[in-house]
Amino acid sequence: MADLTSNFIGIKSPNPFWLASAPPTDKQYNVERAFEAGWGGVVWKTLGAEGPPIVNVSGPRYGAIWGADRRLLGLNNIELITDRPLEVNLREIKEVKRKWRDRALVISLMVPCEEDYWKAILKAIEDTEADGVELNFGCPHGMAERGMGSAVGQVPEYIEMVTRWVKQYSRMPCIVKLTPNVTSILPPAMAANRGGADAVSLINTIKSITNVDLDNFSPFPMIDGKGSHGGYCGPAVKPIALNMVGEIARHEETRGLPISGIGGVTTWRDAAEFLAMGAGNVQVCTAAMTYGFKVVQEMITGLSQYLDEKQMRLDQLVGRAVPNFVEWQHLNLNYVTKAQINQEECIKCGRCYAACEDTSHQAIAMSPERVFSVKDEDCVACNLCVNVCPVENCITMVPMAKGALDPRTGRPVGDFADWTTHPNNPMAVQAAE
Amino acid sequence: MPNSPLTPGIVPARLSAEALARNFADHEPPFDLHEARVAADRCYFCHDAPCMAACPTTIDIPLFIRQIATGTPEAAAKTIWSQNILGGICARVCPTETLCEEACVREAAEGKPVEIGRLQRFATDTAMAKEVHPFSRSPSTGKRVAVVGAGPAGLACAHRLAMKGHEVTVFERRPKAGGLNEYGIASYKATGGFAAHEVDWLLSIGGITLRTGVELGRDITLDALRGEYDAVFLGLGLQGVNALRAEGEEKEGVRNAVDFIAELRQAPDLGALPVGRDVVVIGGGMTAVDAAVQSKLLGAENVTIVYRRGQDRMSASTHEQDHAVQAGVRIIHNAAPLRVLGNGRVEAVEFAYTEDGPGGLTLLPETFRLKADQVFKAIGQTLTGAPDGIRPEGGKIALTPAKVWAGGDCRAGGEDLTVTAVAEGRDAAEAIHAHLTAA
Ligand SMILES: Cc1cc2nc3c(=O)[nH]c(=O)nc-3n(C[C@H](O)[C@H](O)[C@H](O)COP(=O)(O)OP(=O)(O)OC[C@H]3O[C@@H](n4cnc5c(N)ncnc54)[C@H](O)[C@@H]3O)c2cc1C
Ligand SMILES: Cc1cc2nc3c(=O)[nH]c(=O)nc-3n(C[C@H](O)[C@H](O)[C@H](O)COP(=O)(O)O)c2cc1C
Ligand code: SF4
Ligand code: SF4
Ligand code: SF4
């Protein structure tokens, strides 16, 4: 068994799997059961300022997107931050931390954008012995209307300012949780960095409407005939999150800033991908909400087996894919592959043909006996056929050796050359001169 | 003129070598990767899963299926083995239709359970192909335990004890270890010498000395074992066979089904194994089904199972019964054997119809005869040769003297299944370990 012990910005946990701030971490009962099930840490459900607690709707909070067999692929919610009194949360946090010394316990915070509020809340949580704080600049619904959550996360200056306050009034490690509801994730990440954040975590949920009730003409979840947008999470958001994590990990100004990866982590593989893209650990919400706390056990055994097979330590996986995450202009334009159909595996459904013939490059031939084969002279190697084929590994992309003649272009496969040096690129010609 | 299904008498080579090879091939071929993925995808990862509760060894089924789904069948196998070290054979022989798969929520929802048994086989086969033993031993405790019987119960017990750091000696009266995995289970369920391979793999944990050809009661005594070892586990199985109590059962051609099956399992060449043209099997359990089906597969023309009660009382599951019928076996219910007819060797069996009422089974006046040149008795096995100092209750071991534990078929309680034997062997090992490490 590989050693999964994790040290994220000085916060130690037996594994890199934390529960994200959300209903699973809403109270002592949940958190203790999560720890019993094996979770390495939690970020406690976001606490607000002292005063009358938040009020949630008492109708449906969730919308969902399902795949085949009713597999939950995307979840959308209109829940707010904790609706339990501050002192109850603080008492429970303290008790949990006392009982579970080896687990990470980070407190998520969201208070109005004023120095005194932040000063007060940091003071209030001081003696909980929690391992750190996470600033929730992410919630895209409800709280944003009140000038908090993503309303802060969308303004880099605010992020920087609040982060500074937090670093000024608290000695705790500070994680800034970013909202994906921005045109670029870099300015908010840079702002957090400038403000002195020890790490960023991302993504929080994405503004969304999952579906519209076509009898009542209201977005869903529908509360008494009306709906509002919610925050989207679950497997569906993973691609968006991975990109944002990678962008921060590779950018020269934010490179090295620790990242807690969040968004659609459901299996060990998702987690490993986040780690490879630069996350130092991962946080999970929807997978736990779909399958229960026990789902972490598969993540633990799977990641451990993977690391063993690769003979790699956990820290050696972190960021391993970042150097290979480049901009388009740096991709090798002389790299040529061709789709190849394994006739033994092919079940002759014709989906590859329909996809290629109707919508791509007319590079698959279909014989009267339903034999499907790739026409190398037309195949541009887009791999659409691979993605629509129902049989895994039936169609593979086979790279052509250097020097071999590409029947599509009639040219031999050449050495590495990207867009920056391509003759069709006017900028390239300039650069060469 | 070579033999055929129509050749009278008990003769070998009724079918060609190719036909025999086909008949005795894996009856449920293993999943390939794609099939396993699709099957695993159907599991809902239920909370406090009913399938798990229905498994006598309580394998964490949702977890291992999820591990398959996420591409780590090796981790899945470890999940299986940590509860059931003989998960490989169990995946092949468990009557899943009455255990985990019967309890699967998708059985209730759609009448199509998740194929747990085949997924278990996929995981264990994949991991076993790596030829590395998944567990290592704890530091030696210096304690020594004797295990009598190398069947599933004894092997599971020995493995768990070895894992805990004890030194184990297994005494087995047969020339090979494995118990009924090696000598009983239908051959098309465990092809390719799997049972023997699994034993080798299990023993590779170390700390287990296997002594075959040693019989408790003949070569060693329980008292001596109790004196020499810190604890003793009895996994004797059931070595006796119930008599028909029908007139003429001593005639030539009448045989215990388990002996026929053991011979079949050990036959180097199935073509050399003789079988009758008209075979009658008496009984209603797995042994009856296996003897009947395998007779048919060897080329017998007519094979009939006769069971004295109704179909619902048969201990062979409906799945097993269907399997027999599909193989061409005829099943007659509610008929009991009266006498075996024939001049020195069996020619027919006479049965009376029965009625199973509240007062018990009664024979009706109406009778019929079945032509037979071979008759297999499969009406249950019994405990024989219980060691000195142990008095069986209801035909099984219930109480054991100090330092002695028992499990598997020989022990009272639980169904007589491979998986139950594994569970009892494992649990006995835990009890022995607790005993040995207490104080
Ligand atoms: C024909 C047949 C088919 C079956 N099919 C299935 C099936 O498909 N699925 C299923 O789950 N179950 C099946 N069973 C039942 C299953 O095989 C048993 O429940 C299981 O093997 C019991 O394990 P055990 O370890 O208790 O006994 P056994 O497997 O009987 O092992 C006992 C071992 O102890 C040895 N032994 C006995 N006495 C002594 C002694 N005095 N000294 C030394 N060694 C001794 C024996 O030689 C044997 O190796 C079948 C049984 C039979 C007979
Ligand atoms: C019902 C619900 C409530 C949430 N509440 C919070 C919250 O209070 N604070 C917060 O920072 N994030 C909150 N989130 C966002 C999650 O912490 C997480 O960032 C997001 O769900 C993406 O991860 P996932 O795809 O694993 O679910 C919530 C998510 C859900 C589904
Ligand atoms: S999940 Fe629980 S709280 Fe939510 S609607 Fe269902 S029963 Fe009610
Ligand atoms: S999509 Fe795949 S399986 Fe279907 S015809 Fe094409 S290659 Fe064959
Ligand atoms: S009951 Fe069926 S669906 Fe549920 S966990 Fe077990 S195998 Fe999976």
Coordinates of N, CA and C in Angstrom, one line a residue, chain B residues 229-302:
Chain B
Y229 N -0.4 -29.5 20.1 CA -0.6 -28.2 19.5 C -1.3 -27.3 20.5
D230 N -1.3 -26.0 20.2 CA -1.9 -25.0 21.1 C -3.5 -25.0 20.8
A231 N -3.8 -25.4 19.6 CA -5.3 -25.4 19.3 C -5.5 -26.4 18.1
V232 N -6.7 -26.9 18.0 CA -7.0 -27.8 16.9 C -8.2 -27.4 16.2
F233 N -8.2 -27.4 14.8 CA -9.5 -27.0 14.1 C -9.9 -28.3 13.3
L234 N -11.1 -28.6 13.4 CA -11.6 -29.8 12.6 C -12.5 -29.3 11.5
G235 N -12.0 -29.6 10.3 CA -12.8 -29.3 9.1 C -12.9 -30.5 8.3
L236 N -13.7 -31.5 8.8 CA -13.7 -32.8 8.3 C -14.6 -33.1 7.2
G237 N -15.5 -32.1 7.0 CA -16.6 -32.3 5.9 C -17.4 -33.5 6.3
L238 N -18.1 -34.1 5.4 CA -19.0 -35.2 5.6 C -18.5 -36.4 4.7
Q239 N -18.0 -37.4 5.4 CA -17.3 -38.4 4.6 C -18.3 -39.6 4.3
G240 N -19.4 -39.7 5.0 CA -20.3 -40.9 4.8 C -21.4 -40.5 3.8
V241 N -22.1 -41.5 3.3 CA -23.2 -41.3 2.4 C -24.4 -42.1 2.9
N242 N -25.5 -41.4 2.9 CA -26.8 -42.1 3.4 C -27.1 -43.2 2.5
A243 N -27.7 -44.3 3.1 CA -28.1 -45.4 2.3 C -29.5 -45.2 1.8
L244 N -29.9 -45.8 0.7 CA -31.2 -45.7 0.1 C -32.3 -46.3 1.0
R245 N -31.9 -47.4 1.6 CA -32.8 -48.3 2.3 C -33.8 -48.8 1.3
A246 N -33.4 -49.2 0.1 CA -34.3 -49.8 -0.8 C -33.7 -51.2 -1.1
E247 N -34.6 -52.1 -1.3 CA -34.2 -53.5 -1.5 C -33.2 -53.6 -2.8
G248 N -32.1 -54.3 -2.6 CA -31.3 -54.5 -3.8 C -30.3 -53.4 -4.1
E249 N -30.1 -52.6 -3.1 CA -29.2 -51.4 -3.4 C -27.7 -51.9 -3.4
E250 N -27.4 -53.1 -3.1 CA -26.0 -53.6 -3.1 C -25.7 -54.1 -4.5
K251 N -26.6 -54.1 -5.4 CA -26.4 -54.7 -6.8 C -25.3 -54.0 -7.5
E252 N -24.7 -54.6 -8.4 CA -23.6 -54.0 -9.2 C -24.2 -52.9 -10.1
G253 N -23.5 -51.8 -10.2 CA -24.1 -50.7 -11.0 C -24.7 -49.6 -10.1
V254 N -24.8 -49.9 -8.8 CA -25.4 -48.9 -7.9 C -24.2 -48.3 -7.1
R255 N -24.1 -47.0 -7.1 CA -22.9 -46.4 -6.6 C -23.2 -45.0 -5.9
N256 N -22.3 -44.6 -5.0 CA -22.5 -43.3 -4.4 C -22.1 -42.2 -5.4
A257 N -23.0 -41.3 -5.6 CA -22.7 -40.2 -6.5 C -21.4 -39.5 -6.2
V258 N -21.1 -39.3 -5.0 CA -19.9 -38.5 -4.6 C -18.6 -39.3 -5.1
D259 N -18.7 -40.6 -5.0 CA -17.5 -41.4 -5.5 C -17.3 -41.3 -7.0
F260 N -18.5 -41.4 -7.7 CA -18.4 -41.2 -9.2 C -17.9 -39.8 -9.5
I261 N -18.3 -38.8 -8.8 CA -17.9 -37.4 -9.1 C -16.4 -37.3 -8.8
A262 N -16.0 -37.8 -7.6 CA -14.6 -37.7 -7.3 C -13.7 -38.4 -8.3
E263 N -14.2 -39.5 -8.8 CA -13.4 -40.2 -9.8 C -13.3 -39.4 -11.1
L264 N -14.5 -38.8 -11.4 CA -14.6 -38.0 -12.6 C -13.6 -36.8 -12.5
R265 N -13.6 -36.1 -11.3 CA -12.8 -35.0 -11.1 C -11.3 -35.3 -11.2
Q266 N -10.9 -36.5 -10.9 CA -9.5 -36.9 -10.9 C -9.1 -37.6 -12.2
A267 N -10.1 -37.9 -13.1 CA -9.8 -38.7 -14.3 C -8.9 -37.9 -15.2
P268 N -7.7 -38.4 -15.5 CA -6.9 -37.7 -16.5 C -7.5 -37.7 -17.9
D269 N -8.3 -38.7 -18.2 CA -8.9 -38.7 -19.5 C -10.4 -39.1 -19.4
L270 N -11.3 -38.1 -19.6 CA -12.7 -38.3 -19.5 C -13.2 -39.4 -20.4
G271 N -12.5 -39.6 -21.5 CA -12.9 -40.7 -22.5 C -12.8 -42.1 -21.9
A272 N -11.9 -42.2 -20.9 CA -11.7 -43.5 -20.3 C -12.7 -43.8 -19.1
L273 N -13.5 -42.8 -18.8 CA -14.4 -42.9 -17.7 C -15.7 -43.6 -18.1
P274 N -16.1 -44.8 -17.6 CA -17.3 -45.4 -18.0 C -18.5 -44.8 -17.4
V275 N -19.6 -44.8 -18.1 CA -20.9 -44.3 -17.6 C -22.0 -45.2 -18.3
G276 N -23.1 -45.2 -17.6 CA -24.2 -46.1 -18.1 C -25.0 -45.4 -19.3
R277 N -25.8 -46.2 -19.9 CA -26.7 -45.7 -21.0 C -27.9 -45.1 -20.4
D278 N -28.5 -45.8 -19.4 CA -29.7 -45.3 -18.7 C -29.3 -45.1 -17.2
V279 N -29.1 -43.8 -16.9 CA -28.6 -43.5 -15.6 C -29.8 -43.0 -14.7
V280 N -29.9 -43.5 -13.5 CA -30.9 -43.0 -12.6 C -30.2 -42.4 -11.4
V281 N -30.5 -41.1 -11.1 CA -29.9 -40.5 -9.9 C -30.9 -40.3 -8.9
I282 N -30.7 -40.7 -7.6 CA -31.7 -40.6 -6.6 C -31.3 -39.5 -5.6
G283 N -32.0 -38.5 -5.5 CA -31.7 -37.4 -4.6 C -32.2 -36.1 -5.1
G284 N -32.0 -35.0 -4.4 CA -32.5 -33.7 -4.8 C -31.6 -32.5 -4.5
G285 N -30.4 -32.8 -4.3 CA -29.5 -31.7 -4.0 C -28.5 -31.5 -5.1
M286 N -27.5 -30.7 -4.8 CA -26.4 -30.3 -5.7 C -25.7 -31.6 -6.2
T287 N -25.5 -32.5 -5.3 CA -24.8 -33.7 -5.7 C -25.5 -34.5 -6.8
A288 N -26.9 -34.6 -6.6 CA -27.7 -35.3 -7.5 C -27.6 -34.6 -8.9
V289 N -27.8 -33.3 -8.9 CA -27.7 -32.5 -10.1 C -26.4 -32.7 -10.8
D290 N -25.3 -32.6 -10.0 CA -24.0 -32.7 -10.6 C -23.7 -34.1 -11.2
A291 N -24.1 -35.1 -10.5 CA -23.9 -36.5 -11.0 C -24.7 -36.7 -12.3
A292 N -25.9 -36.2 -12.3 CA -26.8 -36.4 -13.4 C -26.3 -35.6 -14.6
V293 N -26.0 -34.3 -14.4 CA -25.5 -33.5 -15.6 C -24.3 -34.1 -16.1
Q294 N -23.3 -34.5 -15.3 CA -22.0 -34.9 -15.8 C -22.2 -36.3 -16.4
S295 N -23.1 -37.1 -16.0 CA -23.4 -38.4 -16.7 C -23.8 -38.1 -18.1
K296 N -24.7 -37.1 -18.2 CA -25.3 -36.7 -19.5 C -24.1 -36.2 -20.4
L297 N -23.3 -35.4 -19.8 CA -22.2 -34.8 -20.6 C -21.2 -35.8 -21.0
L298 N -21.1 -36.9 -20.2 CA -20.2 -38.0 -20.6 C -20.8 -38.9 -21.8
G299 N -22.1 -38.7 -22.0 CA -22.7 -39.4 -23.1 C -23.8 -40.4 -22.8
A300 N -24.2 -40.4 -21.6 CA -25.4 -41.3 -21.2 C -26.6 -40.9 -22.1
E301 N -27.4 -41.9 -22.5 CA -28.5 -41.5 -23.4 C -29.6 -40.9 -22.5
N302 N -30.0 -41.6 -21.5 CA -31.1 -41.2 -20.6 C -30.7 -41.0 -19.2

